Every structure is written in structure tokens, then in C-alpha cells.
Amino acid sequence: MKMSQEAKKTKLYSSRVVYVCDLLLFKECDKIPNICGRAILVHNLIRAYDLLSHMHLIPSEPASEDILLSFHSRNYIEFLQKVEESSDLENHEEDLLEFGLAYDCPLVEGIYKFVQSIAGASITCAQVLVDGLARIAINWCGGWHHAQRDEAEGFCYVNDIVLAIHKLREKFSRILYIDFDLHHGNGVENAFSFSPHVMTLSLHKYEPGFYPGSGGLSDVGLGQGRYYTVNVPLKEGVRDDNYFTIFQSIANKVWSTFCPNAVVVQCGADCINGDPACGFNLTPRGIGRCIENVLAWNVPTLFLGGGGYNLPNTARCWTYLTSIILGLQITSSIPDSNLDFMCYSPDFELDIVRGNRSDLNTAEDMKHLTETICSEYHHT
Ligand SMILES: CC1(C)CN(C2CCCC2)C(=O)N1c1ccccc1/C=C/C(=O)NO
Ligand SMILES: [Zn+2]
């Protein structure tokens, strides 16, 4: 049967990697406190390594009110719209607090437009995967995993991940969410804790008093979703080999039992050595090995950003991960054509080496975690 032009075009894209390239989005993303300037730094480094020419660049569409309401409450969304219009914020004090817009989620200028833009980028990527226009999509401005249905949390104002997974559910029946961020992906886990269609797997630092405090080993999901929530609580200082070994064991078990037909990966870079969050002792190569495992599954996959407070290191990490996703070898010396070249001093190297701090996760800890988690499947 002769292939139509449209089908040929779609066929062509299906092996492609789509990358959200939108200067307006980068500008909005740079409004987020603590990571101001990060979005364009990441993009500039990816461009300096000439990786853009290997990807299909797409602009981002802002999310409509209806799409935002597919997860967030009407109260929360209408409050964001109201606050954007009003100039006198004084008498909104208690409302701001009620919707989490304080402390680590201070009000940002034009907050509703900001939320539409941030959410829209990940949803645009999900739409590309649903339409079969590509097998892989990347949005380093996404990954805001703490936002809850009716409030901002942990400097996440909108849960773009939940909205993107909701969009993917239009076509895919079993979606695996993997969260490599240093912090537990509580917002995404909460949204799907009752669902057997979305399995959430989060590896994170877990110790008394460490934010957000959820994501313990016994946190396995609820009701129909029991055993579709997987948490890997780790002590501080974890290194590449321990991390990759436990990820590989769990990921392969999840692959063979859950058989996902789509994957969403949150690549928060605050787990990398040198981040001020100072939690784990990983390097981009360690995370790179984990995503190589995911890429080998060959199912539609969406890659998102997340935390990452050492801005040059976050740019190094996500540029390296982009090269892994593209299957390209890139040099470790930062191209001096890069606009922000001086940010990468004193080494001007892409590689981030691990620190000397010890890995508090003992071999017994890792064995216990692996056995407990991998044995869970006898119940289902
Ligand atoms: C204020 C920032 C966002 C910045 N920050 C950096 C700056 C210095 C050390 C780590 C935090 O720990 N923060 C937080 C504060 C309160 C609640 C959550 C977070 C972070 C969440 C996160 O990264 N999720 O993936
Ligand atoms: Zn984080």
C-alpha cells in the first residue's frame, strides 16, 4: 500500500527527537526564584555543542484554562487569574497563603501567563508523542513535580508533569513516570496514587526533616493503585555505581511486570555533585547510564528538567543527557563559541567529577531496598 505524504512525514518524525525551543518560554522560566537565568544557559550550551541541528525544534503553546483544570482546582486557577489582574495584593494575604503562594513559592510577575507557559511546554511535548510525530520529546523547562492540585509547593507553581501524563493517557494505557530529582516527586505521586495506569518511580534523598518528607519505602500506592507507586528512599552521598545498580534492578523489574507503553522522566539536576542542595554525589554519567536503560526500551518518552541550583552544572548535566538521548559523543571541553563561556570557569569542562564525601548507603541498605521493592510484585 502506497504511503501517503502525511504518513511518510509522520514515519520520518517517529524516530526523531523533538526539543521545545521557545525564547518566550525561557524568559518565563527564568522568573522562577533560585533558578533565574538557568533556562537560557541550558539552551545556549546545547546550541554551542551543535545539538539543535539533530533535533526537530518546536515552539511551545501556552496551556488553556481547560487543560489546566484537567488537574488543578478551579479555585486555584481562578485565584491565579484574579491575582494577575489585581494590583492591590495587600488584602489577598490569607488567600496567597491558602494557595501556597508564599515562602518558597513567592508570587511571580504575571503568574497566570507564567503558569500557562510552563505547563504548555510539557503538554505540547505530550501532544507530539500522542500524535506519533516523534518517539522522544525534551522540555528542560518542565519537571515541576511538587505542585499540588490546589496549591503551589516547593517552588512548583503548576504540575506540568501531571498535565502531560494526563494528555498522554489519551493514547497510552500504561505510563511509567521516573523521577531522578534529589527530592521526592510527591505532587505526581499524589495525583496518581490510586491509578494502575500510571506507575510512579521516585529515587530521592529521604531522611528526617528533609523536604518534602514523603516517599518512604512503605509508600506503595492506594486502592486500585496499590503497588503502582514505587519509592527508593536513599541516604545522602549516594554515588553513581550504587544508584545505577539499584535503578537498573528496579527499572527492569518494572519493565517486565508493568510493561509501560510510554515513559516520562524528570531529570532534576540537584542530585548532581556540586549542587548547593548538597544531597547526593552523582555525576551526569551516572544519570546518563540510567536513561540509556530507558532509551533501550524504545517506547515514546518525554524528558523533563526539575531542580538544579548550580546553574552551570545543571546546563552541563542536561547538555550531556541531550547528547545521550541523541546517541552522539560530544567533547568535554566547553566550546568557546558559547555565549556564557565564562560561567564554566575554571575548568571549562563538561564533565562533573564526583566528590570525596562518603556514600552513607551501605551494601546492606542497597540489598534491603532492592529485595523489598523487587519482591513487591508477587502481590500483584
Ligand atoms: C528554595 C529552593 C527551591 C532552592 N533550594 C536549593 C537552594 C539551596 C539549597 C537547595 C531548595 O532546597 N529549595 C526548596 C525550598 C523549600 C522547598 C523545596 C525546595 C526545593 C525543591 C526541589 O528542588 N524539588 O525538586
Ligand atoms: Zn529537587
mmCIF file of C-alpha atoms and ligand atoms in Angstrom:
data_model
loop_
_atom_site.group_PDB
_atom_site.id
_atom_site.type_symbol
_atom_site.label_atom_id
_atom_site.label_comp_id
_atom_site.label_asym_id
_atom_site.label_seq_id
_atom_site.Cartn_x
_atom_site.Cartn_y
_atom_site.Cartn_z
ATOM 1 C CA MET A 1 0.000 0.000 0.000
ATOM 2 C CA LYS A 2 1.476 3.368 -1.093
ATOM 3 C CA MET A 3 2.441 5.521 1.908
ATOM 4 C CA SER A 4 0.756 8.967 1.869
ATOM 5 C CA GLN A 5 2.870 12.133 2.152
ATOM 6 C CA GLU A 6 1.433 12.706 5.650
ATOM 7 C CA ALA A 7 2.168 9.150 6.751
ATOM 8 C CA LYS A 8 5.676 9.406 5.266
ATOM 9 C CA LYS A 9 6.234 12.678 7.211
ATOM 10 C CA THR A 10 4.931 11.078 10.415
ATOM 11 C CA LYS A 11 7.048 7.994 9.799
ATOM 12 C CA LEU A 12 10.046 10.273 9.353
ATOM 13 C CA TYR A 13 9.432 12.034 12.699
ATOM 14 C CA SER A 14 8.709 8.864 14.610
ATOM 15 C CA SER A 15 12.436 8.244 15.035
ATOM 16 C CA ARG A 16 13.043 11.955 15.665
ATOM 17 C CA VAL A 17 13.791 13.817 18.872
ATOM 18 C CA VAL A 18 11.617 16.878 19.399
ATOM 19 C CA TYR A 19 13.018 19.758 21.505
ATOM 20 C CA VAL A 20 10.951 22.666 22.837
ATOM 21 C CA CYS A 21 12.780 25.766 21.637
ATOM 22 C CA ASP A 22 10.864 28.898 22.650
ATOM 23 C CA LEU A 23 12.522 32.125 23.817
ATOM 24 C CA LEU A 24 9.264 33.323 25.443
ATOM 25 C CA LEU A 25 9.160 30.094 27.472
ATOM 26 C CA PHE A 26 12.828 30.516 28.518
ATOM 27 C CA LYS A 27 12.001 34.069 29.653
ATOM 28 C CA GLU A 28 9.000 32.858 31.699
ATOM 29 C CA CYS A 29 11.026 30.006 33.176
ATOM 30 C CA ASP A 30 13.679 32.448 34.323
ATOM 31 C CA LYS A 31 11.052 34.055 36.617
ATOM 32 C CA ILE A 32 11.286 31.073 38.967
ATOM 33 C CA PRO A 33 13.215 32.130 42.075
ATOM 34 C CA ASN A 34 16.571 30.367 42.670
ATOM 35 C CA ILE A 35 16.990 29.370 39.024
ATOM 36 C CA CYS A 36 16.853 32.774 37.312
ATOM 37 C CA GLY A 37 18.782 32.621 34.031
ATOM 38 C CA ARG A 38 19.062 28.836 34.019
ATOM 39 C CA ALA A 39 16.733 28.096 31.082
ATOM 40 C CA ILE A 40 18.688 30.196 28.577
ATOM 41 C CA LEU A 41 22.030 28.957 29.978
ATOM 42 C CA VAL A 42 20.949 25.355 29.291
ATOM 43 C CA HIS A 43 19.714 26.225 25.802
ATOM 44 C CA ASN A 44 22.884 28.163 24.916
ATOM 45 C CA LEU A 45 25.120 25.242 25.903
ATOM 46 C CA ILE A 46 23.021 22.741 23.931
ATOM 47 C CA ARG A 47 23.271 25.101 20.961
ATOM 48 C CA ALA A 48 27.030 25.628 21.414
ATOM 49 C CA TYR A 49 27.511 21.850 21.134
ATOM 50 C CA ASP A 50 25.557 21.985 17.850
ATOM 51 C CA LEU A 51 22.937 19.539 19.147
ATOM 52 C CA LEU A 52 19.979 21.614 17.902
ATOM 53 C CA SER A 53 20.589 20.581 14.286
ATOM 54 C CA HIS A 54 19.964 16.938 15.291
ATOM 55 C CA MET A 55 16.539 17.688 16.761
ATOM 56 C CA HIS A 56 13.176 18.846 15.489
ATOM 57 C CA LEU A 57 12.670 22.225 17.215
ATOM 58 C CA ILE A 58 9.105 23.184 18.131
ATOM 59 C CA PRO A 59 7.598 26.303 19.749
ATOM 60 C CA SER A 60 5.564 25.890 22.916
ATOM 61 C CA GLU A 61 1.809 26.516 23.082
ATOM 62 C CA PRO A 62 0.511 28.074 26.353
ATOM 63 C CA ALA A 63 -1.890 25.744 28.196
ATOM 64 C CA SER A 64 -5.567 26.773 28.037
ATOM 65 C CA GLU A 65 -7.656 27.200 31.198
ATOM 66 C CA ASP A 66 -9.498 23.931 30.363
ATOM 67 C CA ILE A 67 -6.252 21.988 30.167
ATOM 68 C CA LEU A 68 -5.016 23.452 33.474
ATOM 69 C CA LEU A 69 -8.351 22.399 35.031
ATOM 70 C CA SER A 70 -7.736 18.796 33.954
ATOM 71 C CA PHE A 71 -5.652 18.563 37.154
ATOM 72 C CA HIS A 72 -5.672 21.810 39.128
ATOM 73 C CA SER A 73 -8.739 23.000 41.067
ATOM 74 C CA ARG A 74 -10.930 25.798 39.720
ATOM 75 C CA ASN A 75 -10.299 27.714 42.966
ATOM 76 C CA TYR A 76 -6.540 27.663 42.423
ATOM 77 C CA ILE A 77 -6.641 28.558 38.703
ATOM 78 C CA GLU A 78 -9.207 31.341 39.187
ATOM 79 C CA PHE A 79 -7.123 32.727 42.045
ATOM 80 C CA LEU A 80 -4.046 32.897 39.778
ATOM 81 C CA GLN A 81 -6.126 34.742 37.156
ATOM 82 C CA LYS A 82 -7.508 37.147 39.786
ATOM 83 C CA VAL A 83 -4.121 37.877 41.339
ATOM 84 C CA GLU A 84 -2.628 38.573 37.912
ATOM 85 C CA GLU A 85 -5.267 41.220 37.194
ATOM 86 C CA SER A 86 -5.384 42.855 40.619
ATOM 87 C CA SER A 87 -2.823 45.446 41.641
ATOM 88 C CA ASP A 88 -3.670 45.648 45.369
ATOM 89 C CA LEU A 89 -2.241 42.410 46.767
ATOM 90 C CA GLU A 90 -2.467 43.587 50.396
ATOM 91 C CA ASN A 91 -5.946 42.219 51.121
ATOM 92 C CA HIS A 92 -5.088 38.893 49.425
ATOM 93 C CA GLU A 93 -2.569 37.915 52.121
ATOM 94 C CA GLU A 94 -4.517 34.976 53.540
ATOM 95 C CA ASP A 95 -5.576 33.793 50.061
ATOM 96 C CA LEU A 96 -1.954 33.843 48.901
ATOM 97 C CA LEU A 97 -1.069 31.661 51.879
ATOM 98 C CA GLU A 98 -4.033 29.326 51.249
ATOM 99 C CA PHE A 99 -2.771 28.618 47.707
ATOM 100 C CA GLY A 100 0.843 28.153 48.776
ATOM 101 C CA LEU A 101 1.977 31.427 47.204
ATOM 102 C CA ALA A 102 4.443 32.380 49.890
ATOM 103 C CA TYR A 103 7.874 31.374 51.243
ATOM 104 C CA ASP A 104 9.422 29.001 48.641
ATOM 105 C CA CYS A 105 6.694 29.904 46.127
ATOM 106 C CA PRO A 106 6.676 33.711 46.171
ATOM 107 C CA LEU A 107 4.310 35.426 43.751
ATOM 108 C CA VAL A 108 5.930 35.935 40.333
ATOM 109 C CA GLU A 109 5.075 38.765 37.937
ATOM 110 C CA GLY A 110 2.221 37.756 35.557
ATOM 111 C CA ILE A 111 1.711 34.462 37.370
ATOM 112 C CA TYR A 112 -1.193 33.141 35.269
ATOM 113 C CA LYS A 113 0.609 33.692 31.942
ATOM 114 C CA PHE A 114 3.686 32.120 33.581
ATOM 115 C CA VAL A 115 1.744 29.008 34.624
ATOM 116 C CA GLN A 116 0.143 28.668 31.153
ATOM 117 C CA SER A 117 3.567 28.890 29.547
ATOM 118 C CA ILE A 118 5.336 26.430 31.879
ATOM 119 C CA ALA A 119 2.528 23.854 31.692
ATOM 120 C CA GLY A 120 2.015 24.393 27.955
ATOM 121 C CA ALA A 121 5.563 23.321 27.047
ATOM 122 C CA SER A 122 5.262 19.852 28.596
ATOM 123 C CA ILE A 123 1.725 19.398 27.249
ATOM 124 C CA THR A 124 2.932 20.404 23.749
ATOM 125 C CA CYS A 125 5.576 17.649 24.030
ATOM 126 C CA ALA A 126 2.984 15.109 25.195
ATOM 127 C CA GLN A 127 0.782 16.040 22.220
ATOM 128 C CA VAL A 128 3.701 15.350 19.841
ATOM 129 C CA LEU A 129 4.075 11.845 21.330
ATOM 130 C CA VAL A 130 0.298 11.247 21.203
ATOM 131 C CA ASP A 131 0.244 12.299 17.518
ATOM 132 C CA GLY A 132 3.173 9.958 16.810
ATOM 133 C CA LEU A 133 5.219 12.851 15.351
ATOM 134 C CA ALA A 134 8.265 11.738 17.367
ATOM 135 C CA ARG A 135 9.270 8.996 19.763
ATOM 136 C CA ILE A 136 11.204 11.293 22.119
ATOM 137 C CA ALA A 137 10.445 14.832 23.310
ATOM 138 C CA ILE A 138 12.570 17.077 25.549
ATOM 139 C CA ASN A 139 11.484 20.057 27.674
ATOM 140 C CA TRP A 140 14.235 21.181 30.071
ATOM 141 C CA CYS A 141 11.863 23.942 31.316
ATOM 142 C CA GLY A 142 9.472 21.354 32.778
ATOM 143 C CA GLY A 143 9.529 18.873 35.676
ATOM 144 C CA TRP A 144 7.789 20.836 38.472
ATOM 145 C CA HIS A 145 6.938 17.758 40.493
ATOM 146 C CA HIS A 146 5.805 19.298 43.838
ATOM 147 C CA ALA A 147 2.808 21.368 42.652
ATOM 148 C CA GLN A 148 -0.443 20.044 44.113
ATOM 149 C CA ARG A 149 -3.992 20.148 42.705
ATOM 150 C CA ASP A 150 -4.958 23.264 44.644
ATOM 151 C CA GLU A 151 -1.720 24.903 45.664
ATOM 152 C CA ALA A 152 1.833 25.780 44.725
ATOM 153 C CA GLU A 153 4.518 23.892 46.666
ATOM 154 C CA GLY A 154 8.309 23.574 46.762
ATOM 155 C CA PHE A 155 8.756 26.392 44.188
ATOM 156 C CA CYS A 156 6.483 24.472 41.786
ATOM 157 C CA TYR A 157 3.514 26.621 40.723
ATOM 158 C CA VAL A 158 1.858 24.236 38.254
ATOM 159 C CA ASN A 159 2.312 20.490 37.873
ATOM 160 C CA ASP A 160 3.249 20.292 34.189
ATOM 161 C CA ILE A 161 4.154 16.614 34.666
ATOM 162 C CA VAL A 162 0.666 15.561 35.814
ATOM 163 C CA LEU A 163 -0.884 17.594 32.977
ATOM 164 C CA ALA A 164 1.466 15.997 30.409
ATOM 165 C CA ILE A 165 0.751 12.476 31.723
ATOM 166 C CA HIS A 166 -2.979 13.251 31.583
ATOM 167 C CA LYS A 167 -2.541 14.208 27.911
ATOM 168 C CA LEU A 168 -0.504 11.017 27.225
ATOM 169 C CA ARG A 169 -3.351 8.966 28.754
ATOM 170 C CA GLU A 170 -5.427 9.899 25.694
ATOM 171 C CA LYS A 171 -3.354 7.335 23.780
ATOM 172 C CA PHE A 172 -1.224 5.287 26.213
ATOM 173 C CA SER A 173 -2.754 2.872 28.747
ATOM 174 C CA ARG A 174 0.305 2.274 30.954
ATOM 175 C CA ILE A 175 2.618 5.195 31.651
ATOM 176 C CA LEU A 176 5.782 4.921 33.756
ATOM 177 C CA TYR A 177 6.934 8.106 35.492
ATOM 178 C CA ILE A 178 10.587 8.126 36.673
ATOM 179 C CA ASP A 179 11.857 10.902 38.973
ATOM 180 C CA PHE A 180 15.664 11.324 39.315
ATOM 181 C CA ASP A 181 15.437 14.644 41.202
ATOM 182 C CA LEU A 182 17.072 14.783 44.655
ATOM 183 C CA HIS A 183 13.600 15.384 46.143
ATOM 184 C CA HIS A 184 10.610 13.016 46.252
ATOM 185 C CA GLY A 185 8.163 13.629 43.389
ATOM 186 C CA ASN A 186 5.217 13.960 45.794
ATOM 187 C CA GLY A 187 2.912 16.033 43.552
ATOM 188 C CA VAL A 188 2.995 13.459 40.732
ATOM 189 C CA GLU A 189 2.728 10.510 43.126
ATOM 190 C CA ASN A 190 -0.278 12.060 44.889
ATOM 191 C CA ALA A 191 -2.051 12.700 41.585
ATOM 192 C CA PHE A 192 -1.819 9.039 40.512
ATOM 193 C CA SER A 193 -1.596 7.111 43.812
ATOM 194 C CA PHE A 194 -4.956 5.414 43.101
ATOM 195 C CA SER A 195 -4.268 4.727 39.431
ATOM 196 C CA PRO A 196 -2.992 1.384 37.990
ATOM 197 C CA HIS A 197 -2.465 3.174 34.625
ATOM 198 C CA VAL A 198 0.361 5.399 35.856
ATOM 199 C CA MET A 199 3.270 3.907 37.788
ATOM 200 C CA THR A 200 5.408 6.472 39.602
ATOM 201 C CA LEU A 201 9.030 5.557 40.458
ATOM 202 C CA SER A 202 10.982 8.116 42.502
ATOM 203 C CA LEU A 203 14.580 7.833 43.741
ATOM 204 C CA HIS A 204 15.318 10.561 46.278
ATOM 205 C CA LYS A 205 17.085 11.568 49.461
ATOM 206 C CA TYR A 206 14.970 10.514 52.434
ATOM 207 C CA GLU A 207 15.854 11.495 55.985
ATOM 208 C CA PRO A 208 14.114 13.175 58.934
ATOM 209 C CA GLY A 209 13.474 16.841 58.211
ATOM 210 C CA PHE A 210 14.467 16.696 54.545
ATOM 211 C CA TYR A 211 11.867 18.210 52.180
ATOM 212 C CA PRO A 212 9.178 17.050 51.334
ATOM 213 C CA GLY A 213 9.390 14.164 53.881
ATOM 214 C CA SER A 214 7.191 11.736 51.884
ATOM 215 C CA GLY A 215 8.361 8.836 49.685
ATOM 216 C CA GLY A 216 9.237 6.177 52.258
ATOM 217 C CA LEU A 217 9.646 2.505 51.340
ATOM 218 C CA SER A 218 6.166 1.655 52.656
ATOM 219 C CA ASP A 219 4.582 4.291 50.405
ATOM 220 C CA VAL A 220 3.310 1.878 47.697
ATOM 221 C CA GLY A 221 0.079 3.423 46.405
ATOM 222 C CA LEU A 222 -3.573 3.166 47.397
ATOM 223 C CA GLY A 223 -6.721 1.266 46.368
ATOM 224 C CA GLN A 224 -6.525 0.156 42.731
ATOM 225 C CA GLY A 225 -3.149 1.893 42.603
ATOM 226 C CA ARG A 226 -1.574 -0.296 45.320
ATOM 227 C CA TYR A 227 1.943 -1.361 44.233
ATOM 228 C CA TYR A 228 1.872 1.147 41.318
ATOM 229 C CA THR A 229 3.799 3.633 43.444
ATOM 230 C CA VAL A 230 7.487 2.767 43.901
ATOM 231 C CA ASN A 231 9.780 4.758 46.181
ATOM 232 C CA VAL A 232 13.533 4.368 46.593
ATOM 233 C CA PRO A 233 14.443 6.342 49.739
ATOM 234 C CA LEU A 234 18.220 6.891 49.871
ATOM 235 C CA LYS A 235 20.656 8.338 52.395
ATOM 236 C CA GLU A 236 22.898 11.203 51.434
ATOM 237 C CA GLY A 237 26.098 10.869 49.436
ATOM 238 C CA VAL A 238 24.877 8.139 47.055
ATOM 239 C CA ARG A 239 27.335 7.588 44.175
ATOM 240 C CA ASP A 240 26.854 6.582 40.521
ATOM 241 C CA ASP A 241 27.505 2.844 40.920
ATOM 242 C CA ASN A 242 25.116 2.269 43.851
ATOM 243 C CA TYR A 243 22.494 4.472 42.178
ATOM 244 C CA PHE A 244 22.715 2.862 38.735
ATOM 245 C CA THR A 245 22.751 -0.687 40.175
ATOM 246 C CA ILE A 246 19.551 -0.206 42.156
ATOM 247 C CA PHE A 247 17.865 1.748 39.355
ATOM 248 C CA GLN A 248 18.704 -0.980 36.817
ATOM 249 C CA SER A 249 17.312 -3.765 39.055
ATOM 250 C CA ILE A 250 14.064 -1.917 39.762
ATOM 251 C CA ALA A 251 13.610 -0.486 36.255
ATOM 252 C CA ASN A 252 13.994 -3.905 34.611
ATOM 253 C CA LYS A 253 11.551 -5.444 37.095
ATOM 254 C CA VAL A 254 9.089 -2.614 36.426
ATOM 255 C CA TRP A 255 9.566 -3.008 32.671
ATOM 256 C CA SER A 256 8.842 -6.749 32.717
ATOM 257 C CA THR A 257 5.862 -6.574 35.104
ATOM 258 C CA PHE A 258 4.171 -3.240 34.267
ATOM 259 C CA CYS A 259 5.097 -3.180 30.533
ATOM 260 C CA PRO A 260 4.737 0.610 30.107
ATOM 261 C CA ASN A 261 3.837 1.874 26.622
ATOM 262 C CA ALA A 262 5.079 5.394 27.391
ATOM 263 C CA VAL A 263 7.633 6.870 29.824
ATOM 264 C CA VAL A 264 8.051 10.329 31.423
ATOM 265 C CA VAL A 265 11.437 11.091 33.021
ATOM 266 C CA GLN A 266 12.076 14.010 35.425
ATOM 267 C CA CYS A 267 15.852 14.727 35.377
ATOM 268 C CA GLY A 268 16.192 17.192 38.272
ATOM 269 C CA ALA A 269 19.925 18.020 38.464
ATOM 270 C CA ASP A 270 20.019 18.873 42.173
ATOM 271 C CA CYS A 271 21.137 15.251 42.670
ATOM 272 C CA ILE A 272 24.472 16.015 40.977
ATOM 273 C CA ASN A 273 27.694 16.609 42.953
ATOM 274 C CA GLY A 274 28.332 20.336 43.406
ATOM 275 C CA ASP A 275 24.685 21.337 43.772
ATOM 276 C CA PRO A 276 24.076 23.636 46.781
ATOM 277 C CA ALA A 277 21.329 21.208 47.832
ATOM 278 C CA CYS A 278 24.362 19.061 48.654
ATOM 279 C CA GLY A 279 22.428 15.804 48.913
ATOM 280 C CA PHE A 280 23.807 13.173 46.525
ATOM 281 C CA ASN A 281 27.242 12.622 44.975
ATOM 282 C CA LEU A 282 26.157 11.640 41.462
ATOM 283 C CA THR A 283 27.636 12.722 38.132
ATOM 284 C CA PRO A 284 25.788 13.248 34.809
ATOM 285 C CA ARG A 285 27.344 9.953 33.605
ATOM 286 C CA GLY A 286 25.520 8.096 36.377
ATOM 287 C CA ILE A 287 22.140 9.537 35.342
ATOM 288 C CA GLY A 288 23.166 9.053 31.691
ATOM 289 C CA ARG A 289 23.539 5.295 32.248
ATOM 290 C CA CYS A 290 20.051 5.208 33.786
ATOM 291 C CA ILE A 291 18.424 6.964 30.846
ATOM 292 C CA GLU A 292 20.327 4.738 28.386
ATOM 293 C CA ASN A 293 18.435 1.893 30.075
ATOM 294 C CA VAL A 294 15.145 3.751 29.458
ATOM 295 C CA LEU A 295 16.046 4.601 25.832
ATOM 296 C CA ALA A 296 16.695 0.909 25.134
ATOM 297 C CA TRP A 297 13.009 0.208 25.812
ATOM 298 C CA ASN A 298 12.185 2.083 22.624
ATOM 299 C CA VAL A 299 8.763 3.451 23.702
ATOM 300 C CA PRO A 300 7.558 7.090 23.423
ATOM 301 C CA THR A 301 9.465 9.009 26.103
ATOM 302 C CA LEU A 302 9.241 12.563 27.456
ATOM 303 C CA PHE A 303 12.323 14.038 29.190
ATOM 304 C CA LEU A 304 11.816 16.962 31.613
ATOM 305 C CA GLY A 305 14.026 19.098 33.846
ATOM 306 C CA GLY A 306 13.324 19.944 37.503
ATOM 307 C CA GLY A 307 15.585 21.051 40.353
ATOM 308 C CA GLY A 308 19.185 22.139 39.833
ATOM 309 C CA TYR A 309 20.624 25.135 41.704
ATOM 310 C CA ASN A 310 24.189 25.113 40.466
ATOM 311 C CA LEU A 311 23.228 26.691 37.150
ATOM 312 C CA PRO A 312 26.366 25.904 35.073
ATOM 313 C CA ASN A 313 26.364 22.301 36.384
ATOM 314 C CA THR A 314 22.674 21.925 35.513
ATOM 315 C CA ALA A 315 23.467 23.163 31.980
ATOM 316 C CA ARG A 316 26.382 20.672 31.828
ATOM 317 C CA CYS A 317 24.148 17.834 33.030
ATOM 318 C CA TRP A 318 21.221 18.427 30.653
ATOM 319 C CA THR A 319 23.512 19.068 27.673
ATOM 320 C CA TYR A 320 25.241 15.755 28.382
ATOM 321 C CA LEU A 321 21.852 13.979 28.756
ATOM 322 C CA THR A 322 20.692 15.536 25.450
ATOM 323 C CA SER A 323 23.784 14.029 23.746
ATOM 324 C CA ILE A 324 22.979 10.614 25.300
ATOM 325 C CA ILE A 325 19.362 10.873 24.086
ATOM 326 C CA LEU A 326 20.681 11.702 20.585
ATOM 327 C CA GLY A 327 23.292 8.925 20.771
ATOM 328 C CA LEU A 328 26.074 11.416 19.996
ATOM 329 C CA GLN A 329 29.576 11.642 21.503
ATOM 330 C CA ILE A 330 30.471 15.234 22.436
ATOM 331 C CA THR A 331 33.792 16.688 23.569
ATOM 332 C CA SER A 332 34.242 17.501 27.237
ATOM 333 C CA SER A 333 35.805 20.888 26.553
ATOM 334 C CA ILE A 334 33.102 23.576 26.535
ATOM 335 C CA PRO A 335 33.003 25.245 23.068
ATOM 336 C CA ASP A 336 34.393 28.778 23.371
ATOM 337 C CA SER A 337 31.709 29.873 20.898
ATOM 338 C CA ASN A 338 29.322 29.565 23.855
ATOM 339 C CA LEU A 339 27.850 32.923 24.830
ATOM 340 C CA ASP A 340 28.233 32.184 28.544
ATOM 341 C CA PHE A 341 31.701 30.662 28.263
ATOM 342 C CA MET A 342 32.987 32.368 31.430
ATOM 343 C CA CYS A 343 30.278 30.671 33.537
ATOM 344 C CA TYR A 344 32.144 27.384 33.046
ATOM 345 C CA SER A 345 35.408 28.524 34.611
ATOM 346 C CA PRO A 346 37.827 27.479 35.950
ATOM 347 C CA ASP A 347 37.862 24.123 34.127
ATOM 348 C CA PHE A 348 35.693 24.900 31.057
ATOM 349 C CA GLU A 349 34.943 21.147 31.059
ATOM 350 C CA LEU A 350 31.559 19.479 30.519
ATOM 351 C CA ASP A 351 32.365 16.597 32.864
ATOM 352 C CA ILE A 352 31.458 16.864 36.540
ATOM 353 C CA VAL A 353 33.516 14.535 38.722
ATOM 354 C CA ARG A 354 32.177 13.047 41.942
ATOM 355 C CA GLY A 355 33.185 14.467 45.335
ATOM 356 C CA ASN A 356 35.017 12.636 48.110
ATOM 357 C CA ARG A 357 32.149 12.700 50.603
ATOM 358 C CA SER A 358 31.205 9.174 51.657
ATOM 359 C CA ASP A 359 28.143 7.317 50.440
ATOM 360 C CA LEU A 360 26.054 6.663 53.586
ATOM 361 C CA ASN A 361 24.129 3.930 51.740
ATOM 362 C CA THR A 362 25.752 0.661 52.795
ATOM 363 C CA ALA A 363 25.703 -2.542 50.719
ATOM 364 C CA GLU A 364 23.145 -3.900 53.214
ATOM 365 C CA ASP A 365 20.942 -0.799 52.720
ATOM 366 C CA MET A 366 21.008 -1.281 48.947
ATOM 367 C CA LYS A 367 20.339 -5.021 49.200
ATOM 368 C CA HIS A 368 17.387 -4.438 51.555
ATOM 369 C CA LEU A 369 15.885 -1.747 49.299
ATOM 370 C CA THR A 370 16.291 -3.848 46.145
ATOM 371 C CA GLU A 371 14.861 -7.031 47.685
ATOM 372 C CA THR A 372 11.917 -5.250 49.318
ATOM 373 C CA ILE A 373 10.988 -3.332 46.172
ATOM 374 C CA CYS A 374 11.577 -6.145 43.656
ATOM 375 C CA SER A 375 9.679 -8.679 45.802
ATOM 376 C CA GLU A 376 6.597 -6.401 45.891
ATOM 377 C CA TYR A 377 5.411 -7.804 42.581
ATOM 378 C CA HIS A 378 4.470 -11.212 44.000
ATOM 379 C CA HIS A 379 1.352 -9.465 45.378
ATOM 380 C CA THR A 380 0.040 -8.241 42.008
HETATM 381 C C1 LIG B 1 14.207 27.304 47.655
HETATM 382 C C2 LIG B 1 14.634 26.068 46.898
HETATM 383 C C3 LIG B 1 13.764 25.829 45.680
HETATM 384 C C4 LIG B 1 16.059 26.200 46.488
HETATM 385 N N1 LIG B 1 16.686 25.154 47.214
HETATM 386 C C5 LIG B 1 18.106 24.991 46.979
HETATM 387 C C6 LIG B 1 18.838 26.307 47.344
HETATM 388 C C7 LIG B 1 19.923 25.971 48.249
HETATM 389 C C8 LIG B 1 19.842 24.548 48.545
HETATM 390 C C9 LIG B 1 18.852 23.914 47.589
HETATM 391 C C10 LIG B 1 15.818 24.425 47.941
HETATM 392 O O1 LIG B 1 16.022 23.458 48.642
HETATM 393 N N2 LIG B 1 14.608 24.920 47.773
HETATM 394 C C11 LIG B 1 13.424 24.439 48.372
HETATM 395 C C12 LIG B 1 12.908 25.100 49.488
HETATM 396 C C13 LIG B 1 11.721 24.674 50.044
HETATM 397 C C14 LIG B 1 11.041 23.587 49.472
HETATM 398 C C15 LIG B 1 11.555 22.933 48.348
HETATM 399 C C16 LIG B 1 12.756 23.330 47.797
HETATM 400 C C17 LIG B 1 13.354 22.623 46.655
HETATM 401 C C18 LIG B 1 12.665 21.688 45.979
HETATM 402 C C19 LIG B 1 13.244 20.936 44.840
HETATM 403 O O2 LIG B 1 14.354 21.166 44.368
HETATM 404 N N3 LIG B 1 12.472 19.964 44.328
HETATM 405 O O3 LIG B 1 12.910 19.196 43.300
HETATM 406 ZN ZN ZN B 2 14.826 18.887 43.809
#
